PDB file of C-alpha atoms in Angstrom:
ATOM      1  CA  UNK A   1       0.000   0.000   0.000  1.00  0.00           C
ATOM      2  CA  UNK A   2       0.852   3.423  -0.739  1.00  0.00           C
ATOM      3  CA  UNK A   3       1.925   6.520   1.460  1.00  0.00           C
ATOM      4  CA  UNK A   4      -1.322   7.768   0.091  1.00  0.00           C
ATOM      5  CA  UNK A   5      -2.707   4.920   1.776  1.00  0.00           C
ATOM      6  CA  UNK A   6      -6.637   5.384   1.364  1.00  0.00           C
ATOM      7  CA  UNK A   7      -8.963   5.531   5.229  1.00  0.00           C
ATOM      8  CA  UNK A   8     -11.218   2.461   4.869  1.00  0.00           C
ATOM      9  CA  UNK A   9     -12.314   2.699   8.606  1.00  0.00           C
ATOM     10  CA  UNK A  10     -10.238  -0.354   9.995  1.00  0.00           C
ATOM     11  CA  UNK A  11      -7.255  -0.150  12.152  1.00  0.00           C
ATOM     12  CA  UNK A  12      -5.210  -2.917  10.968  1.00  0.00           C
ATOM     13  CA  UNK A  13      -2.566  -2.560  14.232  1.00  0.00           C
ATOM     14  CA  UNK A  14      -5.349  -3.692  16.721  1.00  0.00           C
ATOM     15  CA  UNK A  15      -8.003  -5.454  14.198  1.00  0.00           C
ATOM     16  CA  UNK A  16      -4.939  -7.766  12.963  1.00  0.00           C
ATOM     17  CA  UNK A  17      -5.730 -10.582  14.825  1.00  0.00           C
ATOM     18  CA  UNK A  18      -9.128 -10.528  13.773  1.00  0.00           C
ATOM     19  CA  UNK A  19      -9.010  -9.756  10.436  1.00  0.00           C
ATOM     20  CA  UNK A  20      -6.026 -13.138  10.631  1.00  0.00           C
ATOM     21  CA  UNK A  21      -8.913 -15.509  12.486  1.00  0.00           C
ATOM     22  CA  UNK A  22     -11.995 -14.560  10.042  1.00  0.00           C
ATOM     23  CA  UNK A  23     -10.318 -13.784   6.653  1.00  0.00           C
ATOM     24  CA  UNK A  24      -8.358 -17.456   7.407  1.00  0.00           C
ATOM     25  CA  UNK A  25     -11.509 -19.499   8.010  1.00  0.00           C
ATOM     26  CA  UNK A  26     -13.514 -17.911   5.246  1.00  0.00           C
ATOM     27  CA  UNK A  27     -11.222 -17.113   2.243  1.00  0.00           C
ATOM     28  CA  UNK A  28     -10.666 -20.602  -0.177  1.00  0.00           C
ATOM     29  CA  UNK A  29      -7.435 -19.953  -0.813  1.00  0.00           C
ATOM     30  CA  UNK A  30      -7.140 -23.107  -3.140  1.00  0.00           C
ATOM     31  CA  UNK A  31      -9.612 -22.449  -5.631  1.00  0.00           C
ATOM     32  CA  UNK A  32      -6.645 -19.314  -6.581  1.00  0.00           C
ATOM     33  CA  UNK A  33      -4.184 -22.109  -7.225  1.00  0.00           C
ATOM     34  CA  UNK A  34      -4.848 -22.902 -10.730  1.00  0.00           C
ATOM     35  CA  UNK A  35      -5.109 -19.738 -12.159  1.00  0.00           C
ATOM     36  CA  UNK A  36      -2.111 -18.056 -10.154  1.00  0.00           C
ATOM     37  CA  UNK A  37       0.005 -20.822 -11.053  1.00  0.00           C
ATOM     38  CA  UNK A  38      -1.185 -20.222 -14.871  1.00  0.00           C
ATOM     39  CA  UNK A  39      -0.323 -16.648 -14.880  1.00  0.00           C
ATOM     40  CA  UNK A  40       3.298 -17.140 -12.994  1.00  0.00           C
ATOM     41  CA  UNK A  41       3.981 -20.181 -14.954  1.00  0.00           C
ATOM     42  CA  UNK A  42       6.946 -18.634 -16.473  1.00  0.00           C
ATOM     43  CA  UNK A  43       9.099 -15.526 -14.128  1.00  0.00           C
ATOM     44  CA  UNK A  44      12.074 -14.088 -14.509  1.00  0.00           C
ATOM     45  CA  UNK A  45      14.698 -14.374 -11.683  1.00  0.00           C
ATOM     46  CA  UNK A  46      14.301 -12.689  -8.323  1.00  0.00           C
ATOM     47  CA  UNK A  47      11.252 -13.181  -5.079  1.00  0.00           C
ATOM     48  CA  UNK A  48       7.515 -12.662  -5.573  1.00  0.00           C
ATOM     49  CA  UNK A  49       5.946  -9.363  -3.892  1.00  0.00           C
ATOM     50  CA  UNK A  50       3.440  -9.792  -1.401  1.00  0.00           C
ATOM     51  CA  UNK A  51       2.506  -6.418  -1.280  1.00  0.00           C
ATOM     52  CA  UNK A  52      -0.348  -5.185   1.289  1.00  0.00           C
ATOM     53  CA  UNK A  53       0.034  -8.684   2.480  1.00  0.00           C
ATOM     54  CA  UNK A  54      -1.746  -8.166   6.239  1.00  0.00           C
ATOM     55  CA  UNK A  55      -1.095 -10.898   8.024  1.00  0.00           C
ATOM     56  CA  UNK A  56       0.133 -13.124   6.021  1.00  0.00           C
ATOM     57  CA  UNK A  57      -2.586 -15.287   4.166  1.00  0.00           C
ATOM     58  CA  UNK A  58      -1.466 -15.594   1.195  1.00  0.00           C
ATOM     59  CA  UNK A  59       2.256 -15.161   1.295  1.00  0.00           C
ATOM     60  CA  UNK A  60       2.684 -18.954   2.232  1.00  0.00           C
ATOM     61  CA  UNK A  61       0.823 -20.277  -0.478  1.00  0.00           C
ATOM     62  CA  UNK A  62       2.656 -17.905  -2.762  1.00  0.00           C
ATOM     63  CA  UNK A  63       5.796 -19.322  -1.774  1.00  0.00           C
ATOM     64  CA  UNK A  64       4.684 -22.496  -1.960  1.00  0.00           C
ATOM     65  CA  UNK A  65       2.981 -22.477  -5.689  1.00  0.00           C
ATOM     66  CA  UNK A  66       6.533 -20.784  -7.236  1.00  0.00           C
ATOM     67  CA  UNK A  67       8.467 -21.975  -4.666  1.00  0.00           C
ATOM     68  CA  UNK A  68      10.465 -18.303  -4.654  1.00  0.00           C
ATOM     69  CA  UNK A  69      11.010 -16.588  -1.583  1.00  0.00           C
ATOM     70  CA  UNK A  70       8.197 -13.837  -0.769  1.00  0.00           C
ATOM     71  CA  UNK A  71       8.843 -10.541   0.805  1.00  0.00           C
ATOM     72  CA  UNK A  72       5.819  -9.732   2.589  1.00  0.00           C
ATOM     73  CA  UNK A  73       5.598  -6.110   2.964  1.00  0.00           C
ATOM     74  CA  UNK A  74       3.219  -4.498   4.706  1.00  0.00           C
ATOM     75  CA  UNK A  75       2.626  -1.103   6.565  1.00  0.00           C
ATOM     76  CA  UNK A  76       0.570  -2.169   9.499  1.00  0.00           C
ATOM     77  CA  UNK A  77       2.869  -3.507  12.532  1.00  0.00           C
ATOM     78  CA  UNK A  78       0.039  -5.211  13.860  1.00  0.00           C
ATOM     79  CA  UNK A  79      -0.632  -6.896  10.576  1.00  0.00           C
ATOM     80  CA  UNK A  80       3.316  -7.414  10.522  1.00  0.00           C
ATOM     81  CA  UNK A  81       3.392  -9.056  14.153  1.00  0.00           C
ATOM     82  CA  UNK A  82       0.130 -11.081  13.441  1.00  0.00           C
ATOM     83  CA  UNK A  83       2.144 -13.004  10.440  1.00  0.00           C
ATOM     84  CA  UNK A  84       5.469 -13.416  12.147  1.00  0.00           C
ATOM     85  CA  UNK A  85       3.054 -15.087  15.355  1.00  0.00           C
ATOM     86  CA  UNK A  86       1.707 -17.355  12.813  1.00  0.00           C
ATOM     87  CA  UNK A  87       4.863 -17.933  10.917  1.00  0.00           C
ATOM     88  CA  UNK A  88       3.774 -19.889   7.769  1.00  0.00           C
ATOM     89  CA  UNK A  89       6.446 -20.647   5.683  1.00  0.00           C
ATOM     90  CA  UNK A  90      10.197 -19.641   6.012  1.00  0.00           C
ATOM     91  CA  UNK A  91      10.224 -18.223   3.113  1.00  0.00           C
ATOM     92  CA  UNK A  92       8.468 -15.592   3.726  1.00  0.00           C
ATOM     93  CA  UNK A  93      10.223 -12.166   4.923  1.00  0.00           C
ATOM     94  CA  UNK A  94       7.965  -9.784   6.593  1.00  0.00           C
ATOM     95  CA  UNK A  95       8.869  -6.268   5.775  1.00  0.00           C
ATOM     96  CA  UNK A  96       7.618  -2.770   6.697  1.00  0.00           C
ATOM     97  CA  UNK A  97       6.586  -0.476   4.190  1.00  0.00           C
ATOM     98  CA  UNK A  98       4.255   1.251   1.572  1.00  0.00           C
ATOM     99  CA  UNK A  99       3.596   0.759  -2.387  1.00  0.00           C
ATOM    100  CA  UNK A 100       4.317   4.026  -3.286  1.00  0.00           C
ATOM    101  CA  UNK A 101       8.038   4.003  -2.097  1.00  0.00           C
ATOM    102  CA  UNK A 102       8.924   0.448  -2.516  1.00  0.00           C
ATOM    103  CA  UNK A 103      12.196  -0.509  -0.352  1.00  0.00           C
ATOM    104  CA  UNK A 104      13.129  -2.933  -3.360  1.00  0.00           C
ATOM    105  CA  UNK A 105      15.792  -2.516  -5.615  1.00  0.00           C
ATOM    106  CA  UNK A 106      15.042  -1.499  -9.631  1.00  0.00           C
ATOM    107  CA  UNK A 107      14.635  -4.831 -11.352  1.00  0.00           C
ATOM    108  CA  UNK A 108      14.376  -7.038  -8.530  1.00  0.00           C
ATOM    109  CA  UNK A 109      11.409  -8.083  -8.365  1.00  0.00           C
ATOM    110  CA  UNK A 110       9.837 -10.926 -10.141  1.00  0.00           C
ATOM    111  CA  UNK A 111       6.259 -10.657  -9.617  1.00  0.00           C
ATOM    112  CA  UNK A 112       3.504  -8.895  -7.699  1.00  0.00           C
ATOM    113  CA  UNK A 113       0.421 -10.196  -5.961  1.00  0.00           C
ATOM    114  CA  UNK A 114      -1.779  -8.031  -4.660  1.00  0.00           C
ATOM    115  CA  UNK A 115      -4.848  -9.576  -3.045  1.00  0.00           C
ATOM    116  CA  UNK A 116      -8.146  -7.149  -1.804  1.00  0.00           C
ATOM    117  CA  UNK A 117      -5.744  -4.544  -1.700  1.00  0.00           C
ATOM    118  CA  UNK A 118      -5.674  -1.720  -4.713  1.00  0.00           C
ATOM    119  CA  UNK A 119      -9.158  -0.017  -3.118  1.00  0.00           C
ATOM    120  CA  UNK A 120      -6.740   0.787  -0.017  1.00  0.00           C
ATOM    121  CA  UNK A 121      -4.442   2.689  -2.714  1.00  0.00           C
ATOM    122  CA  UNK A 122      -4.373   6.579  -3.032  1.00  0.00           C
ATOM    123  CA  UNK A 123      -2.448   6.983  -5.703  1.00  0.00           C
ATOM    124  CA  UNK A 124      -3.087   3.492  -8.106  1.00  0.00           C
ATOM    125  CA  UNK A 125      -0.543   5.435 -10.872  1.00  0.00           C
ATOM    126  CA  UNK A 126       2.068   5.839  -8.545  1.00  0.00           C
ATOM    127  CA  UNK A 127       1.905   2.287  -7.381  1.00  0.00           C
ATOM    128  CA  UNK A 128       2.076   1.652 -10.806  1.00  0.00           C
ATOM    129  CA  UNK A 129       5.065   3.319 -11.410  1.00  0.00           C
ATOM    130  CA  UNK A 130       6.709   1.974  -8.545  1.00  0.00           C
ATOM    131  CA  UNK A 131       6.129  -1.332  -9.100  1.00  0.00           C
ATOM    132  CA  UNK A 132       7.259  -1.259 -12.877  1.00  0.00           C
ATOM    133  CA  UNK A 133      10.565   0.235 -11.148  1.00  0.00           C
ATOM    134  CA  UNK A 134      11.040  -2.624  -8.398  1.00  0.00           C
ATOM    135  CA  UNK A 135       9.930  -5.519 -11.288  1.00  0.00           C
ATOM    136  CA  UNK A 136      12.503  -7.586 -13.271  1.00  0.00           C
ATOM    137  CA  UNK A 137      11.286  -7.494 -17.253  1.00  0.00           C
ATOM    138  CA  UNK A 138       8.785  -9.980 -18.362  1.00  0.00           C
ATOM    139  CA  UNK A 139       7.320  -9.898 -14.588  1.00  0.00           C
ATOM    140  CA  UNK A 140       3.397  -9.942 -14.179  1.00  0.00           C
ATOM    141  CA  UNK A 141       1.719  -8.288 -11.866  1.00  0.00           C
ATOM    142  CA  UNK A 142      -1.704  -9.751  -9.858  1.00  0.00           C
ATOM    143  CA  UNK A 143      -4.607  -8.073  -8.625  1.00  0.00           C
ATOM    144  CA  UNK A 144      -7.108  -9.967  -6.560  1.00  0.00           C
ATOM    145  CA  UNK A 145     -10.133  -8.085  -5.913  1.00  0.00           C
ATOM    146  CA  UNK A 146     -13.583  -6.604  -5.955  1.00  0.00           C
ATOM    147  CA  UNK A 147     -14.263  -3.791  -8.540  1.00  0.00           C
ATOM    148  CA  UNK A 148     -16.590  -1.052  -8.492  1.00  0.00           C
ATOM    149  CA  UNK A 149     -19.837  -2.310 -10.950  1.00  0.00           C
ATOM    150  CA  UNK A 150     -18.377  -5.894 -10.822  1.00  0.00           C
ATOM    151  CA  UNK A 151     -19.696  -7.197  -7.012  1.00  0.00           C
ATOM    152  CA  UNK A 152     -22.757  -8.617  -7.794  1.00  0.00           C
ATOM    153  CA  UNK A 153     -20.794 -12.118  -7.079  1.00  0.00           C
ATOM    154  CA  UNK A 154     -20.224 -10.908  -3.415  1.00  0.00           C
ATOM    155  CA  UNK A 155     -22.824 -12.569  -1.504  1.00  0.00           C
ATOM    156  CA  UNK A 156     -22.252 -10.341   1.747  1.00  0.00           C
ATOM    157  CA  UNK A 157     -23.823  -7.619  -0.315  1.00  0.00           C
ATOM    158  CA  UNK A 158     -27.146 -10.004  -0.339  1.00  0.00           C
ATOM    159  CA  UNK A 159     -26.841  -9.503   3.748  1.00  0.00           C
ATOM    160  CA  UNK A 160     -25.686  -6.322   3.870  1.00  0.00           C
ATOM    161  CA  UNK A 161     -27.149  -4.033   1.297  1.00  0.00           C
ATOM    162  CA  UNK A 162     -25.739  -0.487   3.231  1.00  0.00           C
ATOM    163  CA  UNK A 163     -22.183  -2.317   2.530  1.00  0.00           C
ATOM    164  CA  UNK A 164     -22.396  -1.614  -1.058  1.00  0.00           C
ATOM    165  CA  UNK A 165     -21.048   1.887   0.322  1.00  0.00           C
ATOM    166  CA  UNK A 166     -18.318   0.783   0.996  1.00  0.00           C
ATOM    167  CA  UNK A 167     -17.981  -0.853  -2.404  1.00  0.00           C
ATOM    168  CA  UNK A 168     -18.410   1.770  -4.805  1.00  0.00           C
ATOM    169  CA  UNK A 169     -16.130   3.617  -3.745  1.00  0.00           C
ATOM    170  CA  UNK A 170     -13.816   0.716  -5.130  1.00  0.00           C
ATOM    171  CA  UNK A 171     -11.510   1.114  -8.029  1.00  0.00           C
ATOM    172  CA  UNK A 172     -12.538  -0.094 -11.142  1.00  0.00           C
ATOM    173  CA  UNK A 173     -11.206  -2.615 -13.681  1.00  0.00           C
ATOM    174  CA  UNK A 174     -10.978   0.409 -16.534  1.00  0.00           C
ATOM    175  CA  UNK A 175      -8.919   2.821 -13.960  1.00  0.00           C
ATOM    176  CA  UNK A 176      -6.504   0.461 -12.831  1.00  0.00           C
ATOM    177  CA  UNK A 177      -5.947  -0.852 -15.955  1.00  0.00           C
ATOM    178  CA  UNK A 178      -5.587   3.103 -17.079  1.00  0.00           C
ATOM    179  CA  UNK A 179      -2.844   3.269 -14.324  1.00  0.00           C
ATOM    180  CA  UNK A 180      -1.139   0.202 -15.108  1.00  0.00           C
ATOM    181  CA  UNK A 181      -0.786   0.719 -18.881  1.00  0.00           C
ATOM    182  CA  UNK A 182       0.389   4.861 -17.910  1.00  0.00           C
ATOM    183  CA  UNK A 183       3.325   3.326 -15.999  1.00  0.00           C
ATOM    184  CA  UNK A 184       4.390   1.023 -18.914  1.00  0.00           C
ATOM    185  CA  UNK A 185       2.630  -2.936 -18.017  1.00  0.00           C
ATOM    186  CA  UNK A 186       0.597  -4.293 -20.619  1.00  0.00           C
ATOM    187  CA  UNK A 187      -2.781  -5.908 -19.908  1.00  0.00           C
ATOM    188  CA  UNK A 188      -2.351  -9.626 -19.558  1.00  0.00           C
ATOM    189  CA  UNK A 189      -6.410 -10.766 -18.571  1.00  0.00           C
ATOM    190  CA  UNK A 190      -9.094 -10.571 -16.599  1.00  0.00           C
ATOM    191  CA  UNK A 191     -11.201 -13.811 -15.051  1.00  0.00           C
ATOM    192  CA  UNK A 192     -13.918 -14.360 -12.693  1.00  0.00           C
ATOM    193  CA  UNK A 193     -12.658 -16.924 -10.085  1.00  0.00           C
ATOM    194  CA  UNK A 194     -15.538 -18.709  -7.975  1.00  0.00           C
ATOM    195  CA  UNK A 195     -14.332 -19.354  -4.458  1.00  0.00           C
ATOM    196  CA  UNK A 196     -16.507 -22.133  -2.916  1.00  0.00           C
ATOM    197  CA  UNK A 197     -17.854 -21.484   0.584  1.00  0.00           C
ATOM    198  CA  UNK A 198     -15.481 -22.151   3.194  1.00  0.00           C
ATOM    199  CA  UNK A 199     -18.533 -22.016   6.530  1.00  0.00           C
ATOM    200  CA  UNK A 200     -21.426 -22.745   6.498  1.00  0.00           C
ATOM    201  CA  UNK A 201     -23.895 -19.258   7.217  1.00  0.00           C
ATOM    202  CA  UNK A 202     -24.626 -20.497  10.728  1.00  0.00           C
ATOM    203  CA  UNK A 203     -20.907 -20.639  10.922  1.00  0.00           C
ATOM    204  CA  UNK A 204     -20.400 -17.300   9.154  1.00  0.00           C
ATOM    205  CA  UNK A 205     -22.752 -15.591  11.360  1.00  0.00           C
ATOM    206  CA  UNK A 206     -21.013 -16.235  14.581  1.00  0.00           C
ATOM    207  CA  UNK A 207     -17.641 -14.710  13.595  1.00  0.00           C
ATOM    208  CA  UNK A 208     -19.279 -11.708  12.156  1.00  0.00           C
ATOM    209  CA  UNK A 209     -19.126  -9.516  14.726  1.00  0.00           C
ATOM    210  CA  UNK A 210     -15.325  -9.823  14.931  1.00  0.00           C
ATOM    211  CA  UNK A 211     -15.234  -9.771  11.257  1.00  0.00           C
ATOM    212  CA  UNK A 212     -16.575  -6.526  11.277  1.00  0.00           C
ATOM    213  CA  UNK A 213     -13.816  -4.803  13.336  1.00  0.00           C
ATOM    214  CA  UNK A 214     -11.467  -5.744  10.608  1.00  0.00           C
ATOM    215  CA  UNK A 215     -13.619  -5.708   7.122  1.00  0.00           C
ATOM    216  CA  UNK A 216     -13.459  -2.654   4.608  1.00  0.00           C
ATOM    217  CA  UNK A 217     -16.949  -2.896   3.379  1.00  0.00           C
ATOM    218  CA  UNK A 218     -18.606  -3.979   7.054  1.00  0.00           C
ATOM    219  CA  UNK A 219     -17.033  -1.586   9.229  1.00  0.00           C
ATOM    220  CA  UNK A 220     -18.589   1.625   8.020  1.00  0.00           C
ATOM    221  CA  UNK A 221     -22.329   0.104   8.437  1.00  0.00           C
ATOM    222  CA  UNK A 222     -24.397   1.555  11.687  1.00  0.00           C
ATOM    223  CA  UNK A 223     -25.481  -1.101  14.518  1.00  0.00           C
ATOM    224  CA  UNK A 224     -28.748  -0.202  12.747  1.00  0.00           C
ATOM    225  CA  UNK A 225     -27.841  -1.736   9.388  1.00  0.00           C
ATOM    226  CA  UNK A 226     -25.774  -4.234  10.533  1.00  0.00           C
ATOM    227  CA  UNK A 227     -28.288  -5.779  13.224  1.00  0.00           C
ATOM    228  CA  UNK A 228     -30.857  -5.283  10.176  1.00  0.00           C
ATOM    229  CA  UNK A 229     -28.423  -7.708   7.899  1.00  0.00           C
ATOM    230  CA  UNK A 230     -27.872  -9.724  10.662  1.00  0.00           C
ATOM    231  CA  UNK A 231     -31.630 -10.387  10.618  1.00  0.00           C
ATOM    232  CA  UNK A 232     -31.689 -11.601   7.096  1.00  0.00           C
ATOM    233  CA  UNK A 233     -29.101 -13.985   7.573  1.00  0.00           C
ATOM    234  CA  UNK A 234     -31.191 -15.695  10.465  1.00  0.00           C
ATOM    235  CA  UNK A 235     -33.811 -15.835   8.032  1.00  0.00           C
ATOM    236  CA  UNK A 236     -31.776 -17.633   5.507  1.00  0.00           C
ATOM    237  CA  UNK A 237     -30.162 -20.094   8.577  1.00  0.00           C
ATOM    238  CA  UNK A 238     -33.891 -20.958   9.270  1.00  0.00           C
ATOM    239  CA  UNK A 239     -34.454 -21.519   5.527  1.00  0.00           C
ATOM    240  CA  UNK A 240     -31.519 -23.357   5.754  1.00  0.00           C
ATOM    241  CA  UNK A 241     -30.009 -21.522   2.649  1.00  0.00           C
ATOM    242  CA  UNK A 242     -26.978 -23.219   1.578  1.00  0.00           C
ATOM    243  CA  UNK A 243     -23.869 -20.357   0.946  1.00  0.00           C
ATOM    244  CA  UNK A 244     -23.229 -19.042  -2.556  1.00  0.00           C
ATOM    245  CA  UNK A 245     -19.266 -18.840  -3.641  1.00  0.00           C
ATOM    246  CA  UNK A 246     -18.224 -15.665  -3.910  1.00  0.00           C
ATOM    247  CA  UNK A 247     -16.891 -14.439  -6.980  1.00  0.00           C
ATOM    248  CA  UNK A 248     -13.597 -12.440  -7.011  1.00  0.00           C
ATOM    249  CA  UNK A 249     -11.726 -10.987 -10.296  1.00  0.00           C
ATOM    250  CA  UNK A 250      -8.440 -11.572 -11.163  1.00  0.00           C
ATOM    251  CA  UNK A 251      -6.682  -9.056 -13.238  1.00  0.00           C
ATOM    252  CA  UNK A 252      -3.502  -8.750 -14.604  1.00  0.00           C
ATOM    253  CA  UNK A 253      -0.562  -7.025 -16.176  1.00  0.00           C
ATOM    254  CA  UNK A 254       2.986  -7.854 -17.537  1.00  0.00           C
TER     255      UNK A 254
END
């Protein structure tokens, strides 16, 4: 993330732990596996980026699908302490810092994943530019996420209508792409990736509350609204509703 890092509402450095518990039971970090290991099928030399990594989900199973060393880097110490606690995977190296001033050398780099992280960027065309510094040539970059008229595969939304808030004041796929391309990456793709449901919605519904502390597009809502979605999910539990996958884009640049 960028100095211009953008205010979602969360405190990372005291919502680390759980943002770590909730986003670990509920994201299925497998059904990324095919098409990550598609698009960094062939790298040039160097470690993968991790960059806004948080507490570490994904850096471990980056490391272990290239089977580079990741440097982690994140600006939240809390998120920071929170991975090195759970200490995935030696290869990963946790490091402080922001996208817009990358502590990487030019060239170094041989790819970048970013994972439900480019709506928490200020600037998107300077994080551009300095990741098209810190990146070896022939490196892609990765961008996991929600864009702005592109969340109808987000079932929280369903739940929590007043969310949607939150959500369109997302990025979209045409003004990061318009970043990207300014700072000299060509488009690579763009896919839909279905992640199956990880919990059940009983299961979902008791670590909401603590998944609100530490979610961009739950943490603005009033008690009123969130009580209120709260509500239709216990209508759906006594329906006995079965959990949609939630659909996620994955766009990206080399």
């Amino acid at each position: 993330m960028p100095a211009e890092r953008r205010d979602t509402g969360v405190d990372y450095d005291t919502a680390a732990v759980d943002y770590d518990r909730t986003r670990g039971r509920a994201v299925a970090i497998g059904a990324w596996q095919q098409p990550v290991g598609r698009a960094l099928a062939t790298l040039p030399p160097g470690p993968v980026l991790d960059l806004g990594a948080g507490s570490g989900l994904w850096s471990a199973s980056i490391a272990r699908w290239t089977g580079r060393p990741v440097v982690a880097l994140e600006p939240s110490a809390g998120m920071r302490a929170q991975a090195r606690r759970t200490g995935r995977d030696p290869r990963v190296h946790q490091v402080g810092g922001v996208g817009g001033a990358l502590p990487l050398r030019t060239g170094s780099v041989a790819a970048a994943w970013l994972s439900t992280v480019i709506h928490h960027v200020g600037d998107v065309a300077r994080c551009a530019g300095e990741l098209r510094r810190a990146m070896a040539a022939g490196a892609p970059v990765l961008i996991r996420s929600g864009f702005r008229g592109r969340l109808d595969g987000i079932g929280l939304f369903r739940f929590f209508p007043a969310a949607r808030r939150a959500g369109d004041r997302f990025p979209t796929v045409e003004s990061v792409t318009a970043a990207f391309e300014g700072a000299g990456f060509a488009l690579e793709g763009l896919a839909r990736v279905e992640e199956p449901a990880t919990l059940d919605l009983r299961g979902w519904r008791d670590q909401l509350p603590a998944q609100r502390r530490a979610d961009t597009v739950l943490v603005g809502l009033t008690d009123a609204e969130f009580a209120a979605g709260m509500h239709r999910l216990d209508e759906a539990i006594a329906d006995d509703e079965s959990p949609a996958p939630v659909g996620l884009d994955l766009l990206w640049f080399r």
